[in-house]
PDB file of C-alpha atoms and ligand atoms in Angstrom:
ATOM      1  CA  UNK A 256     -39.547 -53.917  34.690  1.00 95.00           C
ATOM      2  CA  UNK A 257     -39.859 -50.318  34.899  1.00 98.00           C
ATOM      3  CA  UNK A 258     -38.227 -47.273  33.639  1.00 98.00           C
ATOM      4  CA  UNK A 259     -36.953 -44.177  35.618  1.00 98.00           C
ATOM      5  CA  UNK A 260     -36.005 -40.710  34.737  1.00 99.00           C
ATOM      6  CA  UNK A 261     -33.266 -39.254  36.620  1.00 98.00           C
ATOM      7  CA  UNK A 262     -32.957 -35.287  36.699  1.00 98.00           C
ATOM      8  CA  UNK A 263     -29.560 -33.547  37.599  1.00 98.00           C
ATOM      9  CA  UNK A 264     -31.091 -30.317  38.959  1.00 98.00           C
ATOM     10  CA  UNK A 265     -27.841 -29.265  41.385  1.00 98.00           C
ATOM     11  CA  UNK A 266     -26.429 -27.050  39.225  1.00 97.00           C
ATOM     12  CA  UNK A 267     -25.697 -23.358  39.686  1.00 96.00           C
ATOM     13  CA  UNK A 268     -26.004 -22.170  36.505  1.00 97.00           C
ATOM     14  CA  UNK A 269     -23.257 -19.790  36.372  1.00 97.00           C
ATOM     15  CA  UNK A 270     -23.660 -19.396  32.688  1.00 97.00           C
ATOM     16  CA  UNK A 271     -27.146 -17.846  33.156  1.00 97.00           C
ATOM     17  CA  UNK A 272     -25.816 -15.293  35.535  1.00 95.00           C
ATOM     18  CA  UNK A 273     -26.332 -14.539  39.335  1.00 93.00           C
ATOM     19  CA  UNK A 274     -29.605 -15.962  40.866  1.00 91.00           C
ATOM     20  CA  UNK A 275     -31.366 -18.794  42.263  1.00 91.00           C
ATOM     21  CA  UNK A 276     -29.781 -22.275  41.046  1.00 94.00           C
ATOM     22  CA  UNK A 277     -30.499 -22.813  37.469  1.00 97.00           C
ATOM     23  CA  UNK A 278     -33.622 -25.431  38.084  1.00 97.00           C
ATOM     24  CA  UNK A 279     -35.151 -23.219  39.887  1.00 97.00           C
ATOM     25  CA  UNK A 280     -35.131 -20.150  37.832  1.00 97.00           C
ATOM     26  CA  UNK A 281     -38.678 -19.573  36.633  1.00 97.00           C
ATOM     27  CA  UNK A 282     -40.142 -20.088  32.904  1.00 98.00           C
ATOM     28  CA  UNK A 283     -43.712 -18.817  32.326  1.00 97.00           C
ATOM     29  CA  UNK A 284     -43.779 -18.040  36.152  1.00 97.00           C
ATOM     30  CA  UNK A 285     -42.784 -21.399  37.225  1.00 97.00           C
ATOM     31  CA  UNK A 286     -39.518 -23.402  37.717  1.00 98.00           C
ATOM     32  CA  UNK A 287     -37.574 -24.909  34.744  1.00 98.00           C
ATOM     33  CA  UNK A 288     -37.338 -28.270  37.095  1.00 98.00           C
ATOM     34  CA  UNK A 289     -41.030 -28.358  37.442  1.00 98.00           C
ATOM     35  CA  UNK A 290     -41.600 -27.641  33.617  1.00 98.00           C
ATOM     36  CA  UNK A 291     -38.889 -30.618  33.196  1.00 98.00           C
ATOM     37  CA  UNK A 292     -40.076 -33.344  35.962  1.00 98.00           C
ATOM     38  CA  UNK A 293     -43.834 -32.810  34.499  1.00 98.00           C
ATOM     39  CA  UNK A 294     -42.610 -33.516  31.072  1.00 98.00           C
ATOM     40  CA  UNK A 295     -41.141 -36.797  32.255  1.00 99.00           C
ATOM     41  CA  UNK A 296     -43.774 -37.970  34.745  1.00 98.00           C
ATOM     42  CA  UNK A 297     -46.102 -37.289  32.405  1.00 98.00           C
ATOM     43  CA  UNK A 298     -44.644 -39.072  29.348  1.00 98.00           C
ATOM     44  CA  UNK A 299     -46.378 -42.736  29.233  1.00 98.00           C
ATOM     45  CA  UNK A 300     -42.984 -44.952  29.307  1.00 98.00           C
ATOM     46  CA  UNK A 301     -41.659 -42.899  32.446  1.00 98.00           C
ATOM     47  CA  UNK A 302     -42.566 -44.993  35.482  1.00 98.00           C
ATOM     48  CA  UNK A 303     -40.527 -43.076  38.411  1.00 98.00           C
ATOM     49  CA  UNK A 304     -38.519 -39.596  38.380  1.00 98.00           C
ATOM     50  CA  UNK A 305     -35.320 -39.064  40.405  1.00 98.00           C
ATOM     51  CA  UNK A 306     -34.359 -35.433  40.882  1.00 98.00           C
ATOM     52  CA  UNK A 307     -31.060 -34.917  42.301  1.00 98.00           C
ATOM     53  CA  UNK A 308     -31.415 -31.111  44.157  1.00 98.00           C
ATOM     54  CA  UNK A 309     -28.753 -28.466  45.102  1.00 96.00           C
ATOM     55  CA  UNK A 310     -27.439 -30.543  48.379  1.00 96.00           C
ATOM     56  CA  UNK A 311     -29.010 -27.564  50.146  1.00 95.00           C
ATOM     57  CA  UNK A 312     -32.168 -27.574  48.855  1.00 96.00           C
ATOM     58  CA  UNK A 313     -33.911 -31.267  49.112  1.00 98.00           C
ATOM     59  CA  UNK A 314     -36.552 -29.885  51.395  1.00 98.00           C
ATOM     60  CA  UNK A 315     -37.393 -27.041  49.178  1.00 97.00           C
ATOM     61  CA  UNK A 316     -37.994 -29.171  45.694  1.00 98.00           C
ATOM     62  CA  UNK A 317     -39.555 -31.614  47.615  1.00 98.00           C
ATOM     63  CA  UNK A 318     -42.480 -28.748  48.508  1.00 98.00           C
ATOM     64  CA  UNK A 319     -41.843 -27.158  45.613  1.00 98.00           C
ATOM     65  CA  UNK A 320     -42.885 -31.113  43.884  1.00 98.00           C
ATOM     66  CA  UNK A 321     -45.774 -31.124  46.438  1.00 98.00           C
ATOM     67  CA  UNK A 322     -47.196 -28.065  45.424  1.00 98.00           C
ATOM     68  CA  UNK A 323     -47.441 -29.346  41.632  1.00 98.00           C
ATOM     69  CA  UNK A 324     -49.199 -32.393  42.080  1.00 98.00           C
ATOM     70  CA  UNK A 325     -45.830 -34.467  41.360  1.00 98.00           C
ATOM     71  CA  UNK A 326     -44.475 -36.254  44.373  1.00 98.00           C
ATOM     72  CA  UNK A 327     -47.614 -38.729  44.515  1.00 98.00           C
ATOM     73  CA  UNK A 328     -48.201 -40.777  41.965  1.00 98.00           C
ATOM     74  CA  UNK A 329     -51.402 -39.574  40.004  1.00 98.00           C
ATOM     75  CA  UNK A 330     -53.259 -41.055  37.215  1.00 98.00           C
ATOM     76  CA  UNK A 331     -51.040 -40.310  34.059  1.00 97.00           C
ATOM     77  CA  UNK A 332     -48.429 -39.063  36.263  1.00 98.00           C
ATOM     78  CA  UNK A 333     -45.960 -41.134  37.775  1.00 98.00           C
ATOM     79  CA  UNK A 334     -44.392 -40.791  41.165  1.00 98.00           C
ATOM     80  CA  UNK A 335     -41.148 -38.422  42.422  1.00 98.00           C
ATOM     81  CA  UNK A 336     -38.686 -38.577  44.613  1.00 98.00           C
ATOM     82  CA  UNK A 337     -35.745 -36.618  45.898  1.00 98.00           C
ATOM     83  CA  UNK A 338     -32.089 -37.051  46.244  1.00 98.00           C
ATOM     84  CA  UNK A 339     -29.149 -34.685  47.166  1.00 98.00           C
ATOM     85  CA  UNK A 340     -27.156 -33.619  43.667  1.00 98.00           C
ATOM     86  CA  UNK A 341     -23.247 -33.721  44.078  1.00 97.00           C
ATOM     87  CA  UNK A 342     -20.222 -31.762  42.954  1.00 95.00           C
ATOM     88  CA  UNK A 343     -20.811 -32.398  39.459  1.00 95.00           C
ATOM     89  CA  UNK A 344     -23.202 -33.459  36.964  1.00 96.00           C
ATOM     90  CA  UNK A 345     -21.762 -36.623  37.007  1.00 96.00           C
ATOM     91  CA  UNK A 346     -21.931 -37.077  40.663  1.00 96.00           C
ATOM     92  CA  UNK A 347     -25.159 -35.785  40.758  1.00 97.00           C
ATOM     93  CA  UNK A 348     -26.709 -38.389  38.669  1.00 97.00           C
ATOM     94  CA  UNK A 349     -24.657 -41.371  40.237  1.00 97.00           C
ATOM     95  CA  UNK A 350     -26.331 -40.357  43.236  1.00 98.00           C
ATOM     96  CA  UNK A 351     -29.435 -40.576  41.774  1.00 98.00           C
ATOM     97  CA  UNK A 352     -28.829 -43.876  40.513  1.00 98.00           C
ATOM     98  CA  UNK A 353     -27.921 -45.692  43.805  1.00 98.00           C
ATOM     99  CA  UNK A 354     -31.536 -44.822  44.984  1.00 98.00           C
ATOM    100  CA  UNK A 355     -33.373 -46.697  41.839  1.00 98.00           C
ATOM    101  CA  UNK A 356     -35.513 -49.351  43.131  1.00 98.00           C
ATOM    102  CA  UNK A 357     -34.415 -53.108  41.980  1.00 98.00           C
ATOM    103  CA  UNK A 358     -37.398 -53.453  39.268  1.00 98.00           C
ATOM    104  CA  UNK A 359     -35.831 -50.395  36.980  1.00 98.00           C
ATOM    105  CA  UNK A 360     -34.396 -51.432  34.164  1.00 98.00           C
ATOM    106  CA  UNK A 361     -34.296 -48.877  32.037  1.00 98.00           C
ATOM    107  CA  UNK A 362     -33.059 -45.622  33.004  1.00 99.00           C
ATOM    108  CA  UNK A 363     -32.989 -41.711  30.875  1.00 99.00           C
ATOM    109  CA  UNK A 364     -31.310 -39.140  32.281  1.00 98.00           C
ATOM    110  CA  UNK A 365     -32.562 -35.455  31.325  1.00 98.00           C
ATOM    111  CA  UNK A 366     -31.293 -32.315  32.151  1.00 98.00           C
ATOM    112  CA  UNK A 367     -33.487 -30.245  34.224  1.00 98.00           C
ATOM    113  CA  UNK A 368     -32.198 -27.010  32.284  1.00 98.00           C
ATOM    114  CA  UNK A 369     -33.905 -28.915  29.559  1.00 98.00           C
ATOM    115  CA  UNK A 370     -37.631 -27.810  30.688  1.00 98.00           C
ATOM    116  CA  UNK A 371     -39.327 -28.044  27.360  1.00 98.00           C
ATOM    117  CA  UNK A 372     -38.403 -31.385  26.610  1.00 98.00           C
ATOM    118  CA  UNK A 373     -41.724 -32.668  24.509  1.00 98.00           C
ATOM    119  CA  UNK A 374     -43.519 -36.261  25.657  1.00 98.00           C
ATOM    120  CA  UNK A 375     -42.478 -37.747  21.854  1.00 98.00           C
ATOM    121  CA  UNK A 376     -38.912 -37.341  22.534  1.00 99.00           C
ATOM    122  CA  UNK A 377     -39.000 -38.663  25.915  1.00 99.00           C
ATOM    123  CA  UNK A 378     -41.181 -41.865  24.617  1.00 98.00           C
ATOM    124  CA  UNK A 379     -38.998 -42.229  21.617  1.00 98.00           C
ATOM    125  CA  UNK A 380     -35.732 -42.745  23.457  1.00 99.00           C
ATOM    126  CA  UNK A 381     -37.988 -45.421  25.936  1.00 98.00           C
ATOM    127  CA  UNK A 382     -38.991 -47.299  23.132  1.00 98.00           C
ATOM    128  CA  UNK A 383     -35.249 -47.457  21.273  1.00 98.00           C
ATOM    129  CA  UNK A 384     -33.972 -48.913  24.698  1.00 98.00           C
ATOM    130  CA  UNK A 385     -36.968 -51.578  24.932  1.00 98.00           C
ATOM    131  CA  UNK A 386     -36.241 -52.228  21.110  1.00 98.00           C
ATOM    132  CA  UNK A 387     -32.973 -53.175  22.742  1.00 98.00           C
ATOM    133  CA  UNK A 388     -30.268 -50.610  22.331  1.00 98.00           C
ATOM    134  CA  UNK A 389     -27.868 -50.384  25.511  1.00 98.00           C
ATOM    135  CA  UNK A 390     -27.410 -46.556  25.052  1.00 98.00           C
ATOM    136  CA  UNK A 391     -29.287 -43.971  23.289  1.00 98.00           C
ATOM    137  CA  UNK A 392     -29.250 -40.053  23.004  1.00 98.00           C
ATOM    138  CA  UNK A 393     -31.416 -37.633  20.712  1.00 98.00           C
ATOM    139  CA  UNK A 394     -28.764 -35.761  18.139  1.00 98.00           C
ATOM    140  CA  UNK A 395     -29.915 -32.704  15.943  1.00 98.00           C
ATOM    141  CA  UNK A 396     -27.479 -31.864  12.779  1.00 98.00           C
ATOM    142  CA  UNK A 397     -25.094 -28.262  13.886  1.00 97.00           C
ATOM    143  CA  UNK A 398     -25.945 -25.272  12.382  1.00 95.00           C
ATOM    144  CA  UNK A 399     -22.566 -23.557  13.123  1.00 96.00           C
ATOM    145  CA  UNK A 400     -19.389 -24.574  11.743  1.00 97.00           C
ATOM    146  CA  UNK A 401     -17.639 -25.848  14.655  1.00 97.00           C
ATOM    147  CA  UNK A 402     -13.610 -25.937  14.211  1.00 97.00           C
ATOM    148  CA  UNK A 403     -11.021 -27.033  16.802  1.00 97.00           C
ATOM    149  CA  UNK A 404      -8.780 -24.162  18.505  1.00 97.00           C
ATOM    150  CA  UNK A 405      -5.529 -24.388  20.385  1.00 97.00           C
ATOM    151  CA  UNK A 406      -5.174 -22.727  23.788  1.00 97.00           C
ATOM    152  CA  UNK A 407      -3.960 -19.414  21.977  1.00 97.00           C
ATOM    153  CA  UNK A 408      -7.329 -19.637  20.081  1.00 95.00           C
ATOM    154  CA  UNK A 409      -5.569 -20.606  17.037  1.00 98.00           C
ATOM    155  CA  UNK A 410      -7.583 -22.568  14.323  1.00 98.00           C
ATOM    156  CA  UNK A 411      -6.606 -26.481  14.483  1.00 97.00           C
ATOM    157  CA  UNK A 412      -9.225 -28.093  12.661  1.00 97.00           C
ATOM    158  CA  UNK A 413     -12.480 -27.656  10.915  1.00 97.00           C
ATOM    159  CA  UNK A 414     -14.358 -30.324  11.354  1.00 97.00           C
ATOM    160  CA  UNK A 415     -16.763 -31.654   9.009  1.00 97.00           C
ATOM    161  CA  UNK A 416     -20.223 -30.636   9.777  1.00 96.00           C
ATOM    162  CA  UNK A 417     -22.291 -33.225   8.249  1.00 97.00           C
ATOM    163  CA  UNK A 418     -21.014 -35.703  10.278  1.00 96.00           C
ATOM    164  CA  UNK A 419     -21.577 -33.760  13.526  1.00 97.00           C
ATOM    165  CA  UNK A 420     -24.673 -33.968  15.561  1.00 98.00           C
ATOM    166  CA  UNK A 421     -25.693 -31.581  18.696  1.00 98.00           C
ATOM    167  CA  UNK A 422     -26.366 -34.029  22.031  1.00 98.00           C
ATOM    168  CA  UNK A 423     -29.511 -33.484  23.927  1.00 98.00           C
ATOM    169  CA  UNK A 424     -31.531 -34.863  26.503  1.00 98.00           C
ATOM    170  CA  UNK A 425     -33.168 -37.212  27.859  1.00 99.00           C
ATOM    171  CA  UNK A 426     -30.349 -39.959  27.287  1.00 98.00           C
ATOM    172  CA  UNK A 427     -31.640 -43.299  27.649  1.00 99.00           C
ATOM    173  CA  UNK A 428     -29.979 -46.617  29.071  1.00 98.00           C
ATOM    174  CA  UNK A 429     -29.678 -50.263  29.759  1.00 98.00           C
ATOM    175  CA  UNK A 430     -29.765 -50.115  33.554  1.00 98.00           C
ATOM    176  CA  UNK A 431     -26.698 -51.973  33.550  1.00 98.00           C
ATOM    177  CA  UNK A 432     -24.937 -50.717  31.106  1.00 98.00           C
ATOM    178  CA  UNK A 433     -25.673 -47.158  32.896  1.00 98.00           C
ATOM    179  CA  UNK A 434     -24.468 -48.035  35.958  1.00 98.00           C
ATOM    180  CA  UNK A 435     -21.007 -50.088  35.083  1.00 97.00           C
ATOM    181  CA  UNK A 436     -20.276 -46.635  32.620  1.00 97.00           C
ATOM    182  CA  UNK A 437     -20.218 -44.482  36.138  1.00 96.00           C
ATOM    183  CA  UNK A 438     -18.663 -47.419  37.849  1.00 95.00           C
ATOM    184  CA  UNK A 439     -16.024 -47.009  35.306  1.00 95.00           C
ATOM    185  CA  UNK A 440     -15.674 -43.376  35.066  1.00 93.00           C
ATOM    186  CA  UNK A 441     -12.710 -41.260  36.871  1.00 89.00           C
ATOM    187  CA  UNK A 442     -14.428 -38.544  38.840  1.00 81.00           C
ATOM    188  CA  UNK A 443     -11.664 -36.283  39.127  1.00 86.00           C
ATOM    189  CA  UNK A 444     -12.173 -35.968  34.869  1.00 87.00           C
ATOM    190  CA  UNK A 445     -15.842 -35.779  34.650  1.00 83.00           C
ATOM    191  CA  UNK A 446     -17.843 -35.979  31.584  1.00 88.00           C
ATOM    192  CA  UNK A 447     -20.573 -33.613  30.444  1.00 91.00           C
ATOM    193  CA  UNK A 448     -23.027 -36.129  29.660  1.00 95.00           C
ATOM    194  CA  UNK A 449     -23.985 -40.105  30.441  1.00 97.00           C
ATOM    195  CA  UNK A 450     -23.758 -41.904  26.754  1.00 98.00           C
ATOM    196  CA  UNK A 451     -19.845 -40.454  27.325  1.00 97.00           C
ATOM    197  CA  UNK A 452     -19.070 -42.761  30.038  1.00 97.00           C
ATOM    198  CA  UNK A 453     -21.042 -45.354  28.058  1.00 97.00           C
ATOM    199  CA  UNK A 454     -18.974 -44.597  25.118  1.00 96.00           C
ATOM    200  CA  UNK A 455     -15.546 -45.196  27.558  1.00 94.00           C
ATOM    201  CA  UNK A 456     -16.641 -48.560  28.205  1.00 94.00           C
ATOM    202  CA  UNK A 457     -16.266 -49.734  24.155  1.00 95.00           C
ATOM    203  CA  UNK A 458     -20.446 -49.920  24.422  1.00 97.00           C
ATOM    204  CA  UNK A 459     -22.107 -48.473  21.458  1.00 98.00           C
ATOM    205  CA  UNK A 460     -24.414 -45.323  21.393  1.00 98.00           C
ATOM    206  CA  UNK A 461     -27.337 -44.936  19.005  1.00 98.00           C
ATOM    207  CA  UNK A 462     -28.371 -41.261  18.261  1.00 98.00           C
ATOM    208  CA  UNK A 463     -31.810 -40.578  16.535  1.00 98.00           C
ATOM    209  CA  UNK A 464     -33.076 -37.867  15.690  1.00 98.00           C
ATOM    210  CA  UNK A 465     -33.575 -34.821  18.350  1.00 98.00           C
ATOM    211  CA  UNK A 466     -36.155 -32.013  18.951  1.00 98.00           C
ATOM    212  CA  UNK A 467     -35.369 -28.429  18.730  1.00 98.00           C
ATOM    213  CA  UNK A 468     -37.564 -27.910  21.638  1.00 98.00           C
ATOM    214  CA  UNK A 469     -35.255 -29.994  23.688  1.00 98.00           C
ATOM    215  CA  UNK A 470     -32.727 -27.341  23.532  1.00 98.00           C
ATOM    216  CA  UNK A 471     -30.866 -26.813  26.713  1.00 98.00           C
ATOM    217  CA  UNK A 472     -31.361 -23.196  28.744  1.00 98.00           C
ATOM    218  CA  UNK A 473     -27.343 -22.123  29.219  1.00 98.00           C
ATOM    219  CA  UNK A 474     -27.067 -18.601  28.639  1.00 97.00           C
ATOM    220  CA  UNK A 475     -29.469 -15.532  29.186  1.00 97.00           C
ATOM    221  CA  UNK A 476     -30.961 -15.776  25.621  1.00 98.00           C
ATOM    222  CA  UNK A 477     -32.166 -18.949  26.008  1.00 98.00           C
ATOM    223  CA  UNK A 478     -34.472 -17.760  28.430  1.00 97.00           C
ATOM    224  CA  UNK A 479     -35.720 -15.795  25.971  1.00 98.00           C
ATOM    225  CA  UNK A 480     -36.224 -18.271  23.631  1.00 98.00           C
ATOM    226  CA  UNK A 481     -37.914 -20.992  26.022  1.00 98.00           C
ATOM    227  CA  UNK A 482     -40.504 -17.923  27.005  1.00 98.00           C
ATOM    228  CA  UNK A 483     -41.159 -17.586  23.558  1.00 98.00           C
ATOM    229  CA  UNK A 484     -41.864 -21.449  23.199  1.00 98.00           C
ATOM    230  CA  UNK A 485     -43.832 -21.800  25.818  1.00 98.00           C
ATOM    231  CA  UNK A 486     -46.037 -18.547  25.004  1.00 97.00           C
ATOM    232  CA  UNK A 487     -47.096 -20.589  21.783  1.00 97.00           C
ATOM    233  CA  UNK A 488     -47.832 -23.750  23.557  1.00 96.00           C
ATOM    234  CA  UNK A 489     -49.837 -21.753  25.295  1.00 93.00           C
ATOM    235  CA  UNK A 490     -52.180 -20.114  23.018  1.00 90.00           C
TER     236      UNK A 490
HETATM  237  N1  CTP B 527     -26.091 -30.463  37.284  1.00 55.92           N
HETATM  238  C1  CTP B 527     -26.207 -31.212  38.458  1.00 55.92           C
HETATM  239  N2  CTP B 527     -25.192 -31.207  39.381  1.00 55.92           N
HETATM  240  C2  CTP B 527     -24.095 -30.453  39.174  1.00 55.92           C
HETATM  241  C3  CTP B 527     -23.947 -29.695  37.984  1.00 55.92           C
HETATM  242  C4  CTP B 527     -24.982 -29.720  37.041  1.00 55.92           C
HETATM  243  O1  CTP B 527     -27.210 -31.885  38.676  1.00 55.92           O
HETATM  244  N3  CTP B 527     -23.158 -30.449  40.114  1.00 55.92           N
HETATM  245  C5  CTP B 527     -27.217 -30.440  36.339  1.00 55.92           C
HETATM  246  C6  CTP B 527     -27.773 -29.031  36.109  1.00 55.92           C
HETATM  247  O2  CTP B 527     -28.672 -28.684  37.168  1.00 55.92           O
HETATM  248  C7  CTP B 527     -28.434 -29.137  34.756  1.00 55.92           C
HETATM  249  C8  CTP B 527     -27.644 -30.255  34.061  1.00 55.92           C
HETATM  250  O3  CTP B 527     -26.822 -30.869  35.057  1.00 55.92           O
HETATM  251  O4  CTP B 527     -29.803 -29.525  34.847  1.00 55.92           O
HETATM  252  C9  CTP B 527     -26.836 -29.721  32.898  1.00 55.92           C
HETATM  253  O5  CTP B 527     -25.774 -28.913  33.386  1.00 55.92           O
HETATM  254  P1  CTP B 527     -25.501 -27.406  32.973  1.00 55.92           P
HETATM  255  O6  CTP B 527     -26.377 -26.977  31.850  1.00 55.92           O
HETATM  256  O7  CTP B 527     -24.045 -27.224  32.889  1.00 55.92           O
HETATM  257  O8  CTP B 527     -26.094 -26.620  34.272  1.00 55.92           O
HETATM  258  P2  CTP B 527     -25.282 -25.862  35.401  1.00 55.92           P
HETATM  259  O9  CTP B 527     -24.086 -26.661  35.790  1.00 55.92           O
HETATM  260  O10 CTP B 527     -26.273 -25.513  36.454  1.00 55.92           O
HETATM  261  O11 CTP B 527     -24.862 -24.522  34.636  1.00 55.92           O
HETATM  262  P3  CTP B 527     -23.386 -23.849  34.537  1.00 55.92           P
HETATM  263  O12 CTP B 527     -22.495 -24.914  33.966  1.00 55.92           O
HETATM  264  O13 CTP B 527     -23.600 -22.685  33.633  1.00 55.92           O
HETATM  265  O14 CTP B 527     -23.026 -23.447  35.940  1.00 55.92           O
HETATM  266 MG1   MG B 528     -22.517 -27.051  34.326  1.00 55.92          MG
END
């Protein structure tokens, strides 16, 4: 039994602006996607990455993998390997998936655009699927008040913020249970994150609790902010 980490990394990243595809941009002079597969292959429960790369660019993160010490298998770091991303997020990662060797049985997905993701996180969504959840994702309470608008922008809802919870990454999974969800799913209406398909199929998702660190590089401030994070790691 083993446990992968999958990494959709095909992205463009319009959000961030015109440049290089998101997981490639660099943080503290290297790519987010190397800050994000070290994280992983690092961690002790992660076994085997899976990065899904722009369809145009498997060559490239395979060197760029090569060049950090993270396609080989090294002690405390497990093995990488390389698959071609898809249309979407969700395609990306189902393409991912079909490569797993037969002894995974446990599978997280993280977000590349996720590069600070710290080791606890990663080990504490492991060890929630070996306690034997089928589905788990990290949640962190909302700051904002989030309300629903209409098309016009008008106000439909406010929802209650307590009850809310902000979904990172890494996602964990039941092999299984992973792979029936995107089975199940309709890619013409993707989703925007695994434990969604999961939650299609009437399976239940456990959240517990996230890491602020985990946040997700979308926009041009976040940049800022993971430079800023990874400045004080560093000194
Ligand atoms: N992703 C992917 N394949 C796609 C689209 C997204 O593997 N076809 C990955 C991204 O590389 C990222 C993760 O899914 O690591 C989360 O997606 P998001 O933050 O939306 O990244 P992008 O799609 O690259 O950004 P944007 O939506 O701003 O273009
Ligand atoms: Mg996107």
């Amino acid at each position: 039994t083993l446990t992968a980490a999958v990494v959709p990394a095909a992205g463009r990243g319009e959000r961030l602006g015109p440049g290089a595809p998101k997981a490639l941009r660099l943080l503290g002079g290297v790519p987010m996607l190397v800050h994000a597969v070290r994280a992983l292959a690092t961690a002790r429960s992660v076994d085997l990455v899976v990065v899904a790369a722009p369809e145009d660019g498997v060559g490239d993160v395979v060197a760029l993998l090569a060049e950090h010490n993270l396609l080989d298998a090294s002690p405390g770091v497990a093995p990488s390997m390389v698959v071609s991303g898809g249309e979407t997020r969700q395609d990306s990662v189902a393409r991912a998936l079909v490569s797993l060797p037969a002894e995974v049985d446990v599978v997280l997905v993280h977000d590349a655009a996720r590069p600070l993701v710290p080791s606890t996180l990663i080990d504490a969504v492991s060890a929630a699927v070996r306690a034997g959840a089928d589905a788990v994702v990290p949640g962190i309470p909302v700051a904002d008040t989030i309300k629903a608008v209409d098309a016009d922008g008008g106000v439909v809802a406010t929802l209650d913020r307590g009850a809310l919870r902000a979904i990172q990454t890494p996602q964990g999974f039941r092999r299984t249970v992973l792979t029936s969800a995107h089975a199940a799913s309709d890619p013409d209406a993707p989703a925007t994150d695994d434990a969604g398909l999961v939650e299609a199929l009437g399976v239940e998702v456990l959240v517990v609790p996230g890491d602020e660190e985990a946040f997700k590089v979308t926009r041009p401030i976040d940049l800022v902010l993971a430079e800023a994070v990874l400045a004080r790691r560093r000194a």
